[in-house]
Amino acid sequence: LVISIAITMFSFHRFQKKYPPHYSELVIAYDSEATAMVSHLQAERCEQQSTNQGPKFCESQVFAYNGFELKVFQVVGGTASLQVGPVDTNDSTILLAVRAADVREDNGGIVGAFVDKGQLLSQGKAKKGFCAIINGKITIGAAENSPYLEDAINNGGYFFRQYPLVVDGMAIENTPKGTALRRALCEKEGTVFVVECDKITFHDFSQLLVNYGVTNAIYLVGSDSYGFYRKSNGKRCDFGNSKHNEIPNITYMVWR
């Protein structure tokens, strides 16, 4: 028995030397072309998001993947919500703000069902992809009739629709053609983050996200739509055209 315990303790210390303390909290995304390696904290960040403890900021990383340049925005310690109307660039509590639902060009209405703090502001399901935020939890999926819409209304939550890009690890085809800067709200191994890629088609973008290991993803308004994120030092970094922030009925997904 004594010999057995000694062997076990030796193996444990050997494991500790081989792997760093938080090794299990890292998920390594490795480019098949060996052009980049990126680490995303999982358990530690999920705990911070659920308890709102610890530092709050948005981490931004740019790297090459499968021949494209990806930009990943990962919020640490924040909680997501939706809002209608311009985003306040002077609000120091905002960690990340990105455009959410589309706005109609003919009448300025919000495209698809949209729920803000339990209030149904718009209806429609032309786009089957959806994002629901209920009790601080983000759910991404695709369904013509989603129970999350009613749940968001009944629980004072949030809901909006967009193009589905990835569902259960499978790429989804969409109608829009041509290349442009694309953004997506993604879920991978329990972590939600935003991905941006320029000069890419919908088809290639969806497939790229699948290759990256994304389980579910919906489109976010891309091109030169306005948004910003805040670094750990508090500095605000803008992207897109700030004039777009003045569009009537503009909608944002915001982390604070």
Coordinates of C-alpha atoms in Angstrom, one line a residue:
L1 CA 0.0 0.0 0.0
V2 CA 2.8 2.4 0.9
I3 CA 4.6 1.7 -2.4
S4 CA 1.3 2.3 -4.3
I5 CA 0.8 5.7 -2.6
A6 CA 4.3 6.7 -3.4
I7 CA 4.0 5.8 -7.0
T8 CA 0.7 7.8 -7.2
M9 CA 2.2 10.9 -5.6
F10 CA 5.2 10.7 -8.0
S11 CA 2.9 10.5 -11.0
F12 CA 0.9 13.5 -9.7
H13 CA 3.9 15.7 -9.3
R14 CA 5.2 14.6 -12.7
F15 CA 1.9 15.7 -14.3
Q16 CA 2.1 19.0 -12.5
K17 CA 5.6 19.7 -13.9
K18 CA 4.5 18.7 -17.4
Y19 CA 1.4 20.8 -17.6
P20 CA 0.8 24.4 -16.3
P21 CA -1.7 25.0 -13.4
H22 CA -4.6 26.0 -15.6
Y23 CA -3.9 23.7 -18.6
S24 CA -7.5 22.3 -18.4
E25 CA -9.0 25.7 -18.9
L26 CA -7.3 26.3 -22.2
V27 CA -8.6 25.2 -25.6
I28 CA -6.0 25.5 -28.3
A29 CA -7.2 26.3 -31.8
Y30 CA -4.4 25.3 -34.2
D31 CA -4.3 26.3 -37.8
S32 CA -3.8 23.3 -40.1
E33 CA -1.4 25.5 -42.2
A34 CA 0.7 26.1 -39.0
T35 CA 0.3 29.9 -39.4
A36 CA -1.2 30.6 -36.0
M37 CA -2.0 29.3 -32.6
V38 CA -4.6 31.0 -30.4
S39 CA -5.7 30.2 -26.8
H40 CA -9.1 30.9 -25.5
L41 CA -9.8 30.7 -21.7
Q42 CA -12.9 28.7 -21.0
A43 CA -13.8 27.7 -17.4
E44 CA -12.2 30.8 -15.8
R45 CA -14.0 33.2 -18.1
C46 CA -17.3 31.4 -17.9
E47 CA -17.1 31.7 -14.1
Q48 CA -16.3 35.4 -14.3
Q49 CA -19.2 36.0 -16.7
S50 CA -21.7 34.2 -14.4
T51 CA -20.6 36.0 -11.2
N52 CA -19.6 39.3 -12.7
Q53 CA -16.4 39.2 -10.5
G54 CA -12.9 40.0 -11.5
P55 CA -11.7 42.3 -14.3
K56 CA -14.1 43.2 -17.2
F57 CA -12.7 43.9 -20.7
C58 CA -12.8 42.7 -24.3
E59 CA -9.8 40.8 -25.6
S60 CA -9.2 41.1 -29.4
Q61 CA -6.9 38.8 -31.3
V62 CA -6.1 38.7 -35.0
F63 CA -4.6 35.6 -36.6
A64 CA -4.4 33.6 -39.9
Y65 CA -6.6 30.6 -40.2
N66 CA -7.1 28.4 -43.3
G67 CA -5.9 31.2 -45.6
F68 CA -8.0 34.0 -44.1
E69 CA -7.4 36.6 -41.4
L70 CA -9.7 36.2 -38.4
K71 CA -10.4 38.7 -35.7
V72 CA -11.9 37.3 -32.5
F73 CA -13.5 39.4 -29.8
Q74 CA -13.8 37.7 -26.4
V75 CA -15.5 39.5 -23.6
V76 CA -14.2 38.7 -20.1
G77 CA -16.4 39.2 -17.1
G78 CA -19.3 40.9 -18.9
T79 CA -23.0 40.3 -19.4
A80 CA -24.8 40.7 -22.7
S81 CA -28.0 42.5 -23.6
L82 CA -29.7 44.2 -26.5
Q83 CA -30.6 47.8 -27.1
V84 CA -32.5 49.8 -29.7
G85 CA -30.9 53.2 -30.7
P86 CA -27.4 54.6 -30.9
V87 CA -24.8 53.2 -28.6
D88 CA -23.2 55.7 -26.2
T89 CA -19.5 55.8 -27.0
N90 CA -18.8 57.6 -23.7
D91 CA -20.3 54.8 -21.7
S92 CA -17.2 53.3 -20.0
T93 CA -19.2 50.3 -18.8
I94 CA -19.6 49.0 -22.4
L95 CA -17.1 46.3 -23.1
L96 CA -18.2 45.3 -26.6
A97 CA -21.0 46.7 -28.9
V98 CA -21.8 45.1 -32.2
R99 CA -24.8 45.5 -34.6
A100 CA -27.4 42.9 -34.1
A101 CA -30.6 42.8 -36.2
D102 CA -30.9 44.3 -39.7
V103 CA -33.0 47.4 -40.3
R104 CA -35.3 47.7 -43.3
E105 CA -34.3 50.3 -45.9
D106 CA -37.9 51.0 -47.0
N107 CA -39.5 51.8 -43.6
G108 CA -36.7 51.7 -41.1
G109 CA -38.3 48.8 -39.2
I110 CA -36.3 46.1 -37.4
V111 CA -36.1 42.9 -39.5
G112 CA -37.5 39.9 -37.7
A113 CA -38.7 39.3 -34.1
F114 CA -37.0 41.5 -31.6
V115 CA -37.5 41.5 -27.8
D116 CA -36.0 44.1 -25.6
K117 CA -36.3 43.5 -21.8
G118 CA -39.4 41.4 -22.4
Q119 CA -41.1 43.8 -24.8
L120 CA -41.8 42.5 -28.3
L121 CA -40.8 45.4 -30.5
S122 CA -40.9 43.6 -33.9
Q123 CA -42.2 40.4 -35.3
G124 CA -41.2 38.2 -38.2
K125 CA -39.2 35.1 -39.0
A126 CA -37.8 35.5 -42.5
K127 CA -34.4 34.7 -41.0
K128 CA -34.4 31.5 -39.0
G129 CA -31.3 32.1 -37.0
F130 CA -31.8 33.6 -33.5
C131 CA -30.1 34.7 -30.4
A132 CA -31.8 34.7 -27.1
I133 CA -30.5 36.2 -23.9
I134 CA -32.5 35.0 -20.8
N135 CA -31.3 35.5 -17.3
G136 CA -27.9 36.4 -18.6
K137 CA -27.5 33.2 -20.6
I138 CA -26.9 33.5 -24.4
T139 CA -28.5 30.8 -26.6
I140 CA -27.7 30.7 -30.4
G141 CA -29.7 28.5 -32.8
A142 CA -32.0 28.3 -35.8
A143 CA -35.7 27.5 -35.8
E144 CA -38.7 29.0 -37.5
N145 CA -40.7 28.7 -34.3
S146 CA -38.4 29.0 -31.3
P147 CA -39.7 28.6 -27.7
Y148 CA -36.9 31.0 -26.7
L149 CA -39.0 33.9 -28.2
E150 CA -41.8 33.4 -25.7
D151 CA -39.3 32.7 -22.9
A152 CA -37.6 36.0 -23.6
I153 CA -40.9 37.8 -23.4
N154 CA -42.0 36.0 -20.2
N155 CA -38.7 36.5 -18.4
G156 CA -37.8 40.0 -19.3
G157 CA -35.1 38.8 -21.7
Y158 CA -33.8 39.6 -25.2
F159 CA -34.3 38.0 -28.6
F160 CA -33.4 38.8 -32.2
R161 CA -33.1 37.1 -35.6
Q162 CA -30.4 36.9 -38.2
Y163 CA -29.1 34.6 -40.8
P164 CA -28.0 31.2 -39.4
L165 CA -24.4 30.3 -40.3
V166 CA -23.6 27.2 -38.3
V167 CA -26.1 24.8 -36.7
D168 CA -25.0 21.8 -34.6
G169 CA -21.5 22.0 -36.3
M170 CA -22.9 22.1 -39.8
A171 CA -22.5 25.0 -42.3
I172 CA -25.8 26.6 -43.5
E173 CA -26.2 28.1 -46.9
N174 CA -27.6 31.6 -47.3
T175 CA -28.9 33.7 -50.1
P176 CA -26.6 36.8 -50.1
K177 CA -23.7 36.5 -52.5
G178 CA -20.5 38.4 -53.0
T179 CA -17.6 39.1 -50.7
A180 CA -17.6 41.5 -47.8
L181 CA -16.5 41.9 -44.2
R182 CA -18.6 39.4 -42.2
R183 CA -19.2 39.2 -38.5
A184 CA -20.8 36.3 -36.5
L185 CA -21.9 35.6 -33.0
C186 CA -20.4 32.2 -32.3
E187 CA -20.6 29.4 -29.7
K188 CA -17.8 27.0 -29.1
E189 CA -17.5 24.6 -26.2
G190 CA -19.8 26.7 -24.0
T191 CA -18.1 30.0 -24.8
V192 CA -19.7 32.8 -26.8
F193 CA -17.6 35.2 -28.8
V194 CA -17.7 37.4 -32.0
V195 CA -15.6 36.6 -35.1
E196 CA -14.9 39.0 -38.0
C197 CA -13.4 38.2 -41.4
D198 CA -13.0 40.5 -44.4
K199 CA -13.4 39.8 -48.1
I200 CA -15.3 36.5 -47.7
T201 CA -18.5 35.0 -49.0
F202 CA -21.3 33.8 -46.7
H203 CA -20.6 30.2 -47.9
D204 CA -16.8 30.4 -47.1
F205 CA -17.5 32.2 -43.8
S206 CA -19.8 29.5 -42.6
Q207 CA -17.4 26.7 -43.6
L208 CA -14.5 28.6 -42.0
L209 CA -16.4 28.8 -38.7
V210 CA -17.1 25.1 -38.9
N211 CA -13.4 24.3 -39.5
Y212 CA -12.6 26.5 -36.5
G213 CA -14.7 24.3 -34.3
V214 CA -17.8 26.6 -33.9
T215 CA -20.9 24.6 -32.9
N216 CA -23.5 27.3 -33.5
A217 CA -23.3 30.7 -35.2
I218 CA -25.5 33.5 -36.5
Y219 CA -24.7 36.4 -38.6
L220 CA -24.2 39.9 -37.2
V221 CA -24.4 43.0 -39.4
G222 CA -21.0 43.3 -41.1
S223 CA -19.5 45.5 -43.8
D224 CA -18.6 48.9 -42.3
S225 CA -21.3 48.8 -39.6
Y226 CA -20.2 50.7 -36.4
G227 CA -19.2 49.2 -33.1
F228 CA -16.4 49.3 -30.5
Y229 CA -14.7 47.3 -27.8
R230 CA -12.9 48.2 -24.6
K231 CA -9.4 46.9 -23.7
S232 CA -8.2 46.0 -20.2
N233 CA -6.7 49.5 -19.9
G234 CA -10.1 51.1 -20.5
K235 CA -9.2 52.3 -24.0
R236 CA -12.1 52.3 -26.5
C237 CA -11.3 50.9 -30.0
D238 CA -13.8 51.7 -32.7
F239 CA -14.5 49.9 -35.9
G240 CA -16.7 50.6 -38.9
N241 CA -18.3 53.9 -39.8
S242 CA -19.5 55.9 -36.8
K243 CA -22.2 57.6 -38.9
H244 CA -24.1 54.3 -39.0
N245 CA -24.6 54.8 -35.2
E246 CA -27.3 57.4 -36.2
I247 CA -29.5 55.0 -38.2
P248 CA -33.1 55.1 -36.8
N249 CA -34.1 51.8 -35.0
I250 CA -30.5 50.6 -35.1
T251 CA -30.0 47.6 -32.8
Y252 CA -26.9 46.6 -30.9
M253 CA -25.8 43.6 -28.9
V254 CA -23.9 45.1 -25.9
W255 CA -21.8 43.5 -23.2
R256 CA -21.3 45.4 -19.9

